[in-house]
Amino acid sequence: MSGDSEEPTDNGDLPKQGLKGPRPEERPHPEGRRNSHGVRIDPEVEAEPRKRSAVISALVENEPGVLSRVSGLFSRRQFNIESLTVGPTTVDGHARITLVVEETDAGIDQVKKQLAKLKPAIAVGELGNDAVRAELVLLKVRGDEPDKVHAITQMYEGQTLDAGPRTITVQITGDQQKIDDAVDAFRQFGIIEIARTGQTALARGDTPTTPDEDPGHEAAANSSATEQQTTPQTTPTTDDD
Amino acid sequence: MSEPATPKADRAEENPDDPPADGAERDMSAEPSDEQPDDGADRAPVTTGAQSVVRALENAGVETAFGVQGGAIMPVYDALYDADVRHVTMAHEQGAAHAADAYGVVKGEPGVCLATSGPGATNLVTGIADANMDSDAVLALTGQVPSHMVGSDAFQETDTMGVTTPITKHNYFAGDADTVGDTVGEALSLAGAGRPGPTLVDLPKDTTLGETEREPGEGRLPDTYSPADEADEADVEAAARAFEAAERPVLLLGGGVVKGNACEAAREFAVEHGVPVVTTMPAIGAFPEDHDLSLSWAGMHGTGYANMAITHTDLLVAVGTRFDDRLTGGVDTFAPEAEVVHADIDPAEISKNVYADYPLVGDAGTVFEQLSEAVGSSPDTAAWREQCATWKDEYPMDYATPDDEPLKPQFVVEALDAATADDTIVTTGVGQHQMWAAQYWTYTSPRTWVSSHGLGTMGYGLPAAIGARLAADDDQQVVCVDGDGSFLMTLQELSVAVREELDITVAVLNNEYIGMVRQWQDAFFEGRRMAAGYDWCPQFDKLAEAFGAKGWTVDDYDEVADAVEEALAYDGPSVIDFHVDPGANVYPMVPSGGANGKFALTEDQL
Ligand SMILES: Cc1ncc(C[n+]2csc(CCOP(=O)(O)OP(=O)(O)O)c2C)c(N)n1
Ligand SMILES: [Mg+2]
């Protein structure tokens, strides 16, 4: 960079160690600043960005290990995840993963893009506030006051799944707020065990849940209809052909 | 339960019928092939999964692969016996991965490495992680225990999928002999497509031994993978308007410009519009450093003028960079007055570390074409170029060479540069020597700088030189500028260079320290040089001779030129052990998280 010298140069004004030039405090420095997301800001005015909760839906190829790829991505990149649900769709080989994350807008953007980069990811989208969401909780409480337990279960439009002399297990479904309220309400009986599924969600109305998502129900309905027609009288359907 | 010692062989492929590694695998071991090698002219039909794997490599035009044999990968090696692929046995699988990586960098196509299951696969890991961080296209093929034994803690079983998922672009467990060739073809295509990266195919032995007649097709990209080529037109227009109006624009070229073969387009754009050019370290060589518009590279040890320019620019046109923290320093003070045009083929890099005012998702070459089309008038950069020229004068890279101090490493780098042709390929280890090799060698063409950036892997240099040598044109020279500590990590690969008669010159800038650590200890740990002294290294010239290479030791300025000349003239691997100033430090230096514009030029400024 400093010429192709064959012989050592004796340059008197150079420091013995290091380089010459104006010191840091002798240089001009721009006033501007960026925040932790690299956005230019006025530090006097703008606070650091806040986190919000977002529901993200990913349509994926249901290959072995896909869930560990997704969960590994979240831990590796320190994305805050509240819940993750997964299940097959009506399209063969597809699954839908629904994630609730707590991140800044920029963080949510990263979550979506990093998810979309996974090879099995077909489509990724964030659901709007009007999305249809539901969660299921199983609550095992003490069976000392069955009538009261029953009343509260009805209040939350739940079901009793198991009632014994010592414990009662009920199931409640609904949005997160309802589940939280129900759990609070059941506390009075002493909750022995609890299992929550985490939220799952679909976009409302005609809106596809992930962008450009093919309407899977039609494909599935059509193909299963033709299957049924072509194979009318076969006894229990097996998948192994 | 150790592997049997294999007789020394000149070429691994002359030696395919070693006994299976271990009695436990006897039932699954491949029968030694009776067939004569048919030098690949007429391709016999595929009969096994392993042959399908190798056929997929041949179909993709893979000429060279690097690896180490072992029980679980033996069927694939057996298929290589008859193949059109040159296999280079490396001393260590890490070397195989780095060699494949560098081979790919120089060739511009994916490099291929192979290893057996368990320790073979784990030895690849550093090289795969390195390729992942630097977006280098590498295909790794790993043997695996038979699928019915997977999960049983079988001999040499490692969860290679689990271990490599976080460090690959994608990995595959190939469970079917019929489709394994297609999987390998897909993995190879995926490694090189879009933003390149390493892919891995884990090959259980029953898959590779399994019978199949299916010929693999052409390697196809997965349906779910379709990187954008062109950036959105409206975004391009907006960026073009911002560019036309800029007063202090800087073109920041990242490694993606080299990978996208867009250096020519970048240069035309810069010259046409008179924009000063800064590169990142991985993009060294993307723009000729002897050009008037070149400010060399920016970041922690970048030039003062490059760091001044990216600090004071009002429009940063960044192409193919991921804004690594070694480039940005503290994000709060990074290009704090600049609007950012960020072009990248990976949408996830846009606004990941630095917010992009003008995001352009697309291929680097295409985006340059689009921008060139869209830009109507050049910005007026006369004053800004003047300013950049002033900074070049104010912050020269000149260093002192006092008589009473030992040989300066920077001098050695300059001497090597002067003695070699312009298209010489330089590989490095990691540390101070790497920075001097980057700073004091003038790079003028892409794919001549081959280093470990994102992972910073000591030991990368020598195996990378082997890979680079095999990928380079015959008349291109290959020099590995190494550190004593880095060289010590992979120098067993000298045996490969000797065996393969590779013309490589290793220049060890031997400061008897892991010098970069020593520099930080002196600056930030009160000079407590814990575990940094390396005066216990062997004599590298003698060691080179023991390997069958040629060796020199150089202590003084007046010995440098002769030793360099002799080593370069020697047709084979050579090692020059340059005993350089143990106290020399790398400057400029932006401390981690600091402001680029506040780079230190001497230790008291840190
Ligand atoms: C595999 C590995 N281990 C440790 C480090 C940490 N490290 C970074 S630079 C450096 C010093 C390297 O010493 P040497 O190769 O002699 O180069 P020098 O800095 O002396 O030129 C070390 C230990 C690393 N980068 N890679
Ligand atoms: Mg050293």
PDB file of N, CA and C in Angstrom, chain A residues 1-9 14-24 27-35 37-40 61 63 69 76 110 113-114 117 119 121-122, chain B residues 170-171 224 296 311-312 331-332 334-339 346-348 350 352 355 394-395 398-401 404-405 411 414 439 442 581 583 585 587-588 597-599 601-602 604-605:
ATOM      1  N   MET A   1       0.827  -1.200   0.000  1.00  0.00           N
ATOM      2  CA  MET A   1       0.000   0.000   0.000  1.00  0.00           C
ATOM      3  C   MET A   1       0.862   1.251   0.000  1.00  0.00           C
ATOM      4  N   SER A   2       2.033   1.142   0.669  1.00  0.00           N
ATOM      5  CA  SER A   2       2.874   2.330   0.743  1.00  0.00           C
ATOM      6  C   SER A   2       4.075   2.164  -0.177  1.00  0.00           C
ATOM      7  N   GLY A   3       3.846   1.660  -1.334  1.00  0.00           N
ATOM      8  CA  GLY A   3       4.929   1.517  -2.293  1.00  0.00           C
ATOM      9  C   GLY A   3       5.687   0.226  -2.053  1.00  0.00           C
ATOM     10  N   ASP A   4       6.337  -0.279  -3.070  1.00  0.00           N
ATOM     11  CA  ASP A   4       7.009  -1.565  -2.955  1.00  0.00           C
ATOM     12  C   ASP A   4       8.480  -1.369  -2.642  1.00  0.00           C
ATOM     13  N   SER A   5       8.761  -0.967  -1.432  1.00  0.00           N
ATOM     14  CA  SER A   5      10.146  -0.687  -1.068  1.00  0.00           C
ATOM     15  C   SER A   5      10.920  -1.983  -0.922  1.00  0.00           C
ATOM     16  N   GLU A   6      12.104  -2.019  -1.495  1.00  0.00           N
ATOM     17  CA  GLU A   6      12.966  -3.193  -1.386  1.00  0.00           C
ATOM     18  C   GLU A   6      13.892  -3.028  -0.190  1.00  0.00           C
ATOM     19  N   GLU A   7      14.174  -1.809   0.141  1.00  0.00           N
ATOM     20  CA  GLU A   7      15.083  -1.504   1.237  1.00  0.00           C
ATOM     21  C   GLU A   7      14.301  -0.813   2.342  1.00  0.00           C
ATOM     22  N   PRO A   8      14.709  -1.053   3.608  1.00  0.00           N
ATOM     23  CA  PRO A   8      14.011  -0.337   4.675  1.00  0.00           C
ATOM     24  C   PRO A   8      14.214   1.168   4.527  1.00  0.00           C
ATOM     25  N   THR A   9      13.153   1.905   4.752  1.00  0.00           N
ATOM     26  CA  THR A   9      13.269   3.352   4.650  1.00  0.00           C
ATOM     27  C   THR A   9      13.453   3.927   6.039  1.00  0.00           C
ATOM     28  N   LEU A  14       8.303   9.249  11.599  1.00  0.00           N
ATOM     29  CA  LEU A  14       7.341   8.192  11.920  1.00  0.00           C
ATOM     30  C   LEU A  14       7.541   7.736  13.364  1.00  0.00           C
ATOM     31  N   PRO A  15       6.450   7.427  14.045  1.00  0.00           N
ATOM     32  CA  PRO A  15       6.618   6.863  15.389  1.00  0.00           C
ATOM     33  C   PRO A  15       7.276   5.492  15.285  1.00  0.00           C
ATOM     34  N   LYS A  16       8.038   5.104  16.315  1.00  0.00           N
ATOM     35  CA  LYS A  16       8.715   3.805  16.278  1.00  0.00           C
ATOM     36  C   LYS A  16       7.691   2.678  16.203  1.00  0.00           C
ATOM     37  N   GLN A  17       6.635   2.804  16.924  1.00  0.00           N
ATOM     38  CA  GLN A  17       5.540   1.843  16.853  1.00  0.00           C
ATOM     39  C   GLN A  17       4.278   2.588  16.440  1.00  0.00           C
ATOM     40  N   GLY A  18       3.606   2.084  15.443  1.00  0.00           N
ATOM     41  CA  GLY A  18       2.357   2.713  15.042  1.00  0.00           C
ATOM     42  C   GLY A  18       2.531   3.636  13.852  1.00  0.00           C
ATOM     43  N   LEU A  19       1.495   4.418  13.604  1.00  0.00           N
ATOM     44  CA  LEU A  19       1.443   5.231  12.397  1.00  0.00           C
ATOM     45  C   LEU A  19       1.300   6.693  12.760  1.00  0.00           C
ATOM     46  N   LYS A  20       1.616   7.544  11.777  1.00  0.00           N
ATOM     47  CA  LYS A  20       1.469   8.975  12.055  1.00  0.00           C
ATOM     48  C   LYS A  20       0.117   9.475  11.546  1.00  0.00           C
ATOM     49  N   GLY A  21      -0.226  10.658  11.991  1.00  0.00           N
ATOM     50  CA  GLY A  21      -1.490  11.258  11.572  1.00  0.00           C
ATOM     51  C   GLY A  21      -2.135  11.967  12.748  1.00  0.00           C
ATOM     52  N   PRO A  22      -3.127  12.797  12.463  1.00  0.00           N
ATOM     53  CA  PRO A  22      -3.819  13.503  13.551  1.00  0.00           C
ATOM     54  C   PRO A  22      -4.378  12.519  14.578  1.00  0.00           C
ATOM     55  N   ARG A  23      -4.277  12.887  15.836  1.00  0.00           N
ATOM     56  CA  ARG A  23      -4.806  12.038  16.909  1.00  0.00           C
ATOM     57  C   ARG A  23      -6.332  12.065  16.878  1.00  0.00           C
ATOM     58  N   PRO A  24      -6.970  11.065  17.522  1.00  0.00           N
ATOM     59  CA  PRO A  24      -8.449  11.018  17.483  1.00  0.00           C
ATOM     60  C   PRO A  24      -9.100  12.335  17.884  1.00  0.00           C
ATOM     61  N   ARG A  27      -9.378  15.126  15.243  1.00  0.00           N
ATOM     62  CA  ARG A  27     -10.148  14.910  14.005  1.00  0.00           C
ATOM     63  C   ARG A  27     -11.573  15.427  14.152  1.00  0.00           C
ATOM     64  N   PRO A  28     -12.195  15.745  13.035  1.00  0.00           N
ATOM     65  CA  PRO A  28     -13.617  16.092  13.094  1.00  0.00           C
ATOM     66  C   PRO A  28     -14.433  14.819  13.346  1.00  0.00           C
ATOM     67  N   HIS A  29     -15.498  14.938  14.131  1.00  0.00           N
ATOM     68  CA  HIS A  29     -16.383  13.789  14.362  1.00  0.00           C
ATOM     69  C   HIS A  29     -17.823  14.206  14.133  1.00  0.00           C
ATOM     70  N   PRO A  30     -18.525  13.440  13.355  1.00  0.00           N
ATOM     71  CA  PRO A  30     -19.923  13.812  13.092  1.00  0.00           C
ATOM     72  C   PRO A  30     -20.776  13.676  14.354  1.00  0.00           C
ATOM     73  N   GLU A  31     -21.826  14.466  14.391  1.00  0.00           N
ATOM     74  CA  GLU A  31     -22.706  14.501  15.561  1.00  0.00           C
ATOM     75  C   GLU A  31     -23.690  13.340  15.589  1.00  0.00           C
ATOM     76  N   GLY A  32     -24.043  12.868  14.416  1.00  0.00           N
ATOM     77  CA  GLY A  32     -25.153  11.921  14.293  1.00  0.00           C
ATOM     78  C   GLY A  32     -24.949  10.651  15.093  1.00  0.00           C
ATOM     79  N   ARG A  33     -26.057   9.945  15.342  1.00  0.00           N
ATOM     80  CA  ARG A  33     -26.010   8.674  16.055  1.00  0.00           C
ATOM     81  C   ARG A  33     -27.025   7.708  15.464  1.00  0.00           C
ATOM     82  N   ARG A  34     -26.788   6.420  15.707  1.00  0.00           N
ATOM     83  CA  ARG A  34     -27.761   5.392  15.356  1.00  0.00           C
ATOM     84  C   ARG A  34     -28.190   4.674  16.630  1.00  0.00           C
ATOM     85  N   ASN A  35     -29.401   4.124  16.612  1.00  0.00           N
ATOM     86  CA  ASN A  35     -29.834   3.338  17.765  1.00  0.00           C
ATOM     87  C   ASN A  35     -29.352   1.900  17.618  1.00  0.00           C
ATOM     88  N   HIS A  37     -30.655  -0.629  16.568  1.00  0.00           N
ATOM     89  CA  HIS A  37     -31.033  -1.285  15.320  1.00  0.00           C
ATOM     90  C   HIS A  37     -30.378  -0.633  14.112  1.00  0.00           C
ATOM     91  N   GLY A  38     -29.426   0.264  14.357  1.00  0.00           N
ATOM     92  CA  GLY A  38     -28.734   0.878  13.253  1.00  0.00           C
ATOM     93  C   GLY A  38     -29.549   1.926  12.524  1.00  0.00           C
ATOM     94  N   VAL A  39     -30.617   2.441  13.198  1.00  0.00           N
ATOM     95  CA  VAL A  39     -31.441   3.489  12.591  1.00  0.00           C
ATOM     96  C   VAL A  39     -30.906   4.836  13.057  1.00  0.00           C
ATOM     97  N   ARG A  40     -30.762   5.763  12.116  1.00  0.00           N
ATOM     98  CA  ARG A  40     -30.284   7.090  12.510  1.00  0.00           C
ATOM     99  C   ARG A  40     -31.332   7.787  13.355  1.00  0.00           C
ATOM    100  N   GLU A  61     -42.449 -27.347   4.876  1.00  0.00           N
ATOM    101  CA  GLU A  61     -42.444 -28.741   4.441  1.00  0.00           C
ATOM    102  C   GLU A  61     -42.234 -29.597   5.680  1.00  0.00           C
ATOM    103  N   GLU A  63     -40.784 -32.040   6.950  1.00  0.00           N
ATOM    104  CA  GLU A  63     -39.721 -33.037   6.889  1.00  0.00           C
ATOM    105  C   GLU A  63     -39.137 -33.248   8.274  1.00  0.00           C
ATOM    106  N   ARG A  69     -35.076 -27.223  13.496  1.00  0.00           N
ATOM    107  CA  ARG A  69     -34.468 -26.113  12.750  1.00  0.00           C
ATOM    108  C   ARG A  69     -35.071 -24.782  13.197  1.00  0.00           C
ATOM    109  N   ARG A  76     -30.602 -19.659  18.767  1.00  0.00           N
ATOM    110  CA  ARG A  76     -29.328 -19.202  18.225  1.00  0.00           C
ATOM    111  C   ARG A  76     -29.311 -17.691  18.045  1.00  0.00           C
ATOM    112  N   GLN A 110     -36.731  -9.414  11.427  1.00  0.00           N
ATOM    113  CA  GLN A 110     -35.658 -10.410  11.371  1.00  0.00           C
ATOM    114  C   GLN A 110     -36.202 -11.831  11.554  1.00  0.00           C
ATOM    115  N   LYS A 113     -37.760 -12.923   8.334  1.00  0.00           N
ATOM    116  CA  LYS A 113     -36.799 -13.156   7.257  1.00  0.00           C
ATOM    117  C   LYS A 113     -35.927 -14.383   7.530  1.00  0.00           C
ATOM    118  N   GLN A 114     -35.522 -14.540   8.771  1.00  0.00           N
ATOM    119  CA  GLN A 114     -34.680 -15.694   9.085  1.00  0.00           C
ATOM    120  C   GLN A 114     -35.478 -16.983   8.945  1.00  0.00           C
ATOM    121  N   LYS A 117     -35.784 -17.981   5.407  1.00  0.00           N
ATOM    122  CA  LYS A 117     -34.542 -18.496   4.828  1.00  0.00           C
ATOM    123  C   LYS A 117     -34.371 -19.989   5.027  1.00  0.00           C
ATOM    124  N   LYS A 119     -34.655 -23.684   4.587  1.00  0.00           N
ATOM    125  CA  LYS A 119     -34.998 -24.353   3.329  1.00  0.00           C
ATOM    126  C   LYS A 119     -36.403 -24.937   3.349  1.00  0.00           C
ATOM    127  N   ALA A 121     -39.005 -23.820   4.664  1.00  0.00           N
ATOM    128  CA  ALA A 121     -40.056 -22.805   4.780  1.00  0.00           C
ATOM    129  C   ALA A 121     -40.670 -22.517   3.417  1.00  0.00           C
ATOM    130  N   ILE A 122     -41.987 -22.648   3.329  1.00  0.00           N
ATOM    131  CA  ILE A 122     -42.691 -22.354   2.077  1.00  0.00           C
ATOM    132  C   ILE A 122     -43.146 -20.903   2.068  1.00  0.00           C
TER     133      ILE A 122
ATOM    134  N   HIS B 170     -27.923 -25.386   4.682  1.00  0.00           N
ATOM    135  CA  HIS B 170     -28.912 -26.442   4.893  1.00  0.00           C
ATOM    136  C   HIS B 170     -28.159 -27.761   4.951  1.00  0.00           C
ATOM    137  N   ASN B 171     -28.714 -28.721   5.677  1.00  0.00           N
ATOM    138  CA  ASN B 171     -28.099 -30.050   5.673  1.00  0.00           C
ATOM    139  C   ASN B 171     -29.152 -31.118   5.445  1.00  0.00           C
ATOM    140  N   THR B 224     -38.475 -24.472  -2.682  1.00  0.00           N
ATOM    141  CA  THR B 224     -38.706 -23.374  -1.733  1.00  0.00           C
ATOM    142  C   THR B 224     -37.610 -22.317  -1.804  1.00  0.00           C
ATOM    143  N   SER B 296      -8.932   1.583  -0.070  1.00  0.00           N
ATOM    144  CA  SER B 296      -8.600   0.325   0.577  1.00  0.00           C
ATOM    145  C   SER B 296      -9.764  -0.132   1.462  1.00  0.00           C
ATOM    146  N   THR B 311     -17.016   7.239   7.898  1.00  0.00           N
ATOM    147  CA  THR B 311     -17.569   7.981   9.036  1.00  0.00           C
ATOM    148  C   THR B 311     -18.246   9.270   8.575  1.00  0.00           C
ATOM    149  N   HIS B 312     -17.712   9.888   7.519  1.00  0.00           N
ATOM    150  CA  HIS B 312     -18.202  11.209   7.117  1.00  0.00           C
ATOM    151  C   HIS B 312     -19.074  11.193   5.863  1.00  0.00           C
ATOM    152  N   VAL B 331     -22.266   0.374  16.353  1.00  0.00           N
ATOM    153  CA  VAL B 331     -23.267   0.768  15.353  1.00  0.00           C
ATOM    154  C   VAL B 331     -23.731   2.203  15.598  1.00  0.00           C
ATOM    155  N   ASP B 332     -23.713   2.638  16.850  1.00  0.00           N
ATOM    156  CA  ASP B 332     -24.197   3.990  17.160  1.00  0.00           C
ATOM    157  C   ASP B 332     -23.424   5.071  16.408  1.00  0.00           C
ATOM    158  N   PHE B 334     -21.606   4.400  13.557  1.00  0.00           N
ATOM    159  CA  PHE B 334     -21.261   3.954  12.210  1.00  0.00           C
ATOM    160  C   PHE B 334     -21.948   4.827  11.155  1.00  0.00           C
ATOM    161  N   ALA B 335     -21.158   5.391  10.266  1.00  0.00           N
ATOM    162  CA  ALA B 335     -21.672   6.235   9.184  1.00  0.00           C
ATOM    163  C   ALA B 335     -22.879   7.033   9.676  1.00  0.00           C
ATOM    164  N   PRO B 336     -22.690   7.795  10.750  1.00  0.00           N
ATOM    165  CA  PRO B 336     -23.849   8.327  11.463  1.00  0.00           C
ATOM    166  C   PRO B 336     -24.614   9.408  10.705  1.00  0.00           C
ATOM    167  N   GLU B 337     -24.026   9.932   9.644  1.00  0.00           N
ATOM    168  CA  GLU B 337     -24.714  10.986   8.893  1.00  0.00           C
ATOM    169  C   GLU B 337     -25.216  10.475   7.547  1.00  0.00           C
ATOM    170  N   ALA B 338     -25.068   9.189   7.352  1.00  0.00           N
ATOM    171  CA  ALA B 338     -25.327   8.667   6.006  1.00  0.00           C
ATOM    172  C   ALA B 338     -26.702   8.043   5.870  1.00  0.00           C
ATOM    173  N   GLU B 339     -27.299   8.323   4.712  1.00  0.00           N
ATOM    174  CA  GLU B 339     -28.380   7.459   4.266  1.00  0.00           C
ATOM    175  C   GLU B 339     -27.713   6.218   3.695  1.00  0.00           C
ATOM    176  N   ASP B 346     -29.455 -11.536   0.047  1.00  0.00           N
ATOM    177  CA  ASP B 346     -30.137 -12.140   1.184  1.00  0.00           C
ATOM    178  C   ASP B 346     -30.979 -11.081   1.886  1.00  0.00           C
ATOM    179  N   PRO B 347     -32.325 -11.163   1.744  1.00  0.00           N
ATOM    180  CA  PRO B 347     -33.156 -10.115   2.345  1.00  0.00           C
ATOM    181  C   PRO B 347     -32.961  -9.998   3.850  1.00  0.00           C
ATOM    182  N   ALA B 348     -32.534 -11.080   4.498  1.00  0.00           N
ATOM    183  CA  ALA B 348     -32.378 -11.041   5.954  1.00  0.00           C
ATOM    184  C   ALA B 348     -31.205 -10.169   6.377  1.00  0.00           C
ATOM    185  N   ILE B 350     -30.696  -7.220   5.061  1.00  0.00           N
ATOM    186  CA  ILE B 350     -31.137  -5.831   4.947  1.00  0.00           C
ATOM    187  C   ILE B 350     -31.694  -5.378   6.300  1.00  0.00           C
ATOM    188  N   LYS B 352     -30.472  -5.667   9.145  1.00  0.00           N
ATOM    189  CA  LYS B 352     -30.179  -6.534  10.293  1.00  0.00           C
ATOM    190  C   LYS B 352     -29.322  -5.789  11.310  1.00  0.00           C
ATOM    191  N   TYR B 355     -29.637   0.015   9.522  1.00  0.00           N
ATOM    192  CA  TYR B 355     -30.901   0.258   8.833  1.00  0.00           C
ATOM    193  C   TYR B 355     -30.651   0.723   7.392  1.00  0.00           C
ATOM    194  N   GLU B 394      -2.903  12.448   5.038  1.00  0.00           N
ATOM    195  CA  GLU B 394      -2.804  12.654   6.491  1.00  0.00           C
ATOM    196  C   GLU B 394      -2.567  11.362   7.260  1.00  0.00           C
ATOM    197  N   TYR B 395      -3.114  10.265   6.728  1.00  0.00           N
ATOM    198  CA  TYR B 395      -3.035   8.989   7.456  1.00  0.00           C
ATOM    199  C   TYR B 395      -2.321   7.925   6.620  1.00  0.00           C
ATOM    200  N   ASP B 398       2.609   4.319   6.192  1.00  0.00           N
ATOM    201  CA  ASP B 398       4.063   4.189   6.347  1.00  0.00           C
ATOM    202  C   ASP B 398       4.433   3.820   7.783  1.00  0.00           C
ATOM    203  N   TYR B 399       5.426   2.958   7.897  1.00  0.00           N
ATOM    204  CA  TYR B 399       5.869   2.481   9.211  1.00  0.00           C
ATOM    205  C   TYR B 399       7.369   2.695   9.326  1.00  0.00           C
ATOM    206  N   ALA B 400       7.834   2.809  10.535  1.00  0.00           N
ATOM    207  CA  ALA B 400       9.262   3.026  10.746  1.00  0.00           C
ATOM    208  C   ALA B 400      10.008   1.702  10.732  1.00  0.00           C
ATOM    209  N   THR B 401      11.273   1.761  10.265  1.00  0.00           N
ATOM    210  CA  THR B 401      12.120   0.566  10.257  1.00  0.00           C
ATOM    211  C   THR B 401      13.448   0.901  10.931  1.00  0.00           C
ATOM    212  N   ASP B 404      17.823  -0.277  15.095  1.00  0.00           N
ATOM    213  CA  ASP B 404      18.039  -0.959  16.370  1.00  0.00           C
ATOM    214  C   ASP B 404      16.847  -1.844  16.768  1.00  0.00           C
ATOM    215  N   GLU B 405      15.936  -2.053  15.827  1.00  0.00           N
ATOM    216  CA  GLU B 405      14.807  -2.933  16.122  1.00  0.00           C
ATOM    217  C   GLU B 405      14.771  -4.064  15.106  1.00  0.00           C
ATOM    218  N   PHE B 411       7.367  -4.957   6.335  1.00  0.00           N
ATOM    219  CA  PHE B 411       8.390  -4.941   5.293  1.00  0.00           C
ATOM    220  C   PHE B 411       8.397  -6.269   4.531  1.00  0.00           C
ATOM    221  N   GLU B 414       5.502  -6.399   2.126  1.00  0.00           N
ATOM    222  CA  GLU B 414       5.766  -5.576   0.942  1.00  0.00           C
ATOM    223  C   GLU B 414       6.787  -6.229   0.024  1.00  0.00           C
ATOM    224  N   GLN B 439      -3.088  -5.265   4.798  1.00  0.00           N
ATOM    225  CA  GLN B 439      -2.784  -3.835   4.708  1.00  0.00           C
ATOM    226  C   GLN B 439      -1.646  -3.512   3.743  1.00  0.00           C
ATOM    227  N   THR B 442      -0.749  -4.943  -2.019  1.00  0.00           N
ATOM    228  CA  THR B 442      -1.687  -4.194  -2.847  1.00  0.00           C
ATOM    229  C   THR B 442      -2.434  -5.154  -3.759  1.00  0.00           C
ATOM    230  N   ASP B 581       9.781  -8.612  14.365  1.00  0.00           N
ATOM    231  CA  ASP B 581       9.714  -7.872  15.622  1.00  0.00           C
ATOM    232  C   ASP B 581       8.566  -8.386  16.499  1.00  0.00           C
ATOM    233  N   GLY B 583       7.464  -7.143  19.022  1.00  0.00           N
ATOM    234  CA  GLY B 583       6.726  -6.052  19.651  1.00  0.00           C
ATOM    235  C   GLY B 583       5.860  -5.263  18.679  1.00  0.00           C
ATOM    236  N   ASN B 585       2.939  -3.905  16.509  1.00  0.00           N
ATOM    237  CA  ASN B 585       1.481  -3.928  16.673  1.00  0.00           C
ATOM    238  C   ASN B 585       0.783  -3.490  15.395  1.00  0.00           C
ATOM    239  N   TYR B 587      -1.785  -1.293  13.466  1.00  0.00           N
ATOM    240  CA  TYR B 587      -2.513  -0.025  13.455  1.00  0.00           C
ATOM    241  C   TYR B 587      -2.868   0.313  12.032  1.00  0.00           C
ATOM    242  N   PRO B 588      -3.879   1.089  11.811  1.00  0.00           N
ATOM    243  CA  PRO B 588      -4.795   1.689  12.771  1.00  0.00           C
ATOM    244  C   PRO B 588      -5.593   0.619  13.517  1.00  0.00           C
ATOM    245  N   GLY B 597     -14.180   6.499  13.275  1.00  0.00           N
ATOM    246  CA  GLY B 597     -13.443   7.743  13.072  1.00  0.00           C
ATOM    247  C   GLY B 597     -12.434   8.021  14.176  1.00  0.00           C
ATOM    248  N   LYS B 598     -12.493   7.228  15.252  1.00  0.00           N
ATOM    249  CA  LYS B 598     -11.566   7.451  16.368  1.00  0.00           C
ATOM    250  C   LYS B 598     -10.471   6.395  16.421  1.00  0.00           C
ATOM    251  N   PHE B 599     -10.161   5.799  15.257  1.00  0.00           N
ATOM    252  CA  PHE B 599      -9.108   4.782  15.202  1.00  0.00           C
ATOM    253  C   PHE B 599      -7.834   5.291  15.861  1.00  0.00           C
ATOM    254  N   LEU B 601      -3.759   5.314  16.272  1.00  0.00           N
ATOM    255  CA  LEU B 601      -2.586   5.147  15.415  1.00  0.00           C
ATOM    256  C   LEU B 601      -1.387   4.676  16.221  1.00  0.00           C
ATOM    257  N   THR B 602      -1.481   4.847  17.529  1.00  0.00           N
ATOM    258  CA  THR B 602      -0.436   4.369  18.435  1.00  0.00           C
ATOM    259  C   THR B 602      -1.135   3.896  19.707  1.00  0.00           C
ATOM    260  N   ASP B 604      -0.990   4.656  22.811  1.00  0.00           N
ATOM    261  CA  ASP B 604      -1.506   5.623  23.787  1.00  0.00           C
ATOM    262  C   ASP B 604      -2.839   6.230  23.344  1.00  0.00           C
ATOM    263  N   GLN B 605      -3.220   6.008  22.097  1.00  0.00           N
ATOM    264  CA  GLN B 605      -4.505   6.561  21.622  1.00  0.00           C
ATOM    265  C   GLN B 605      -5.657   5.590  21.872  1.00  0.00           C
TER     266      GLN B 605
END
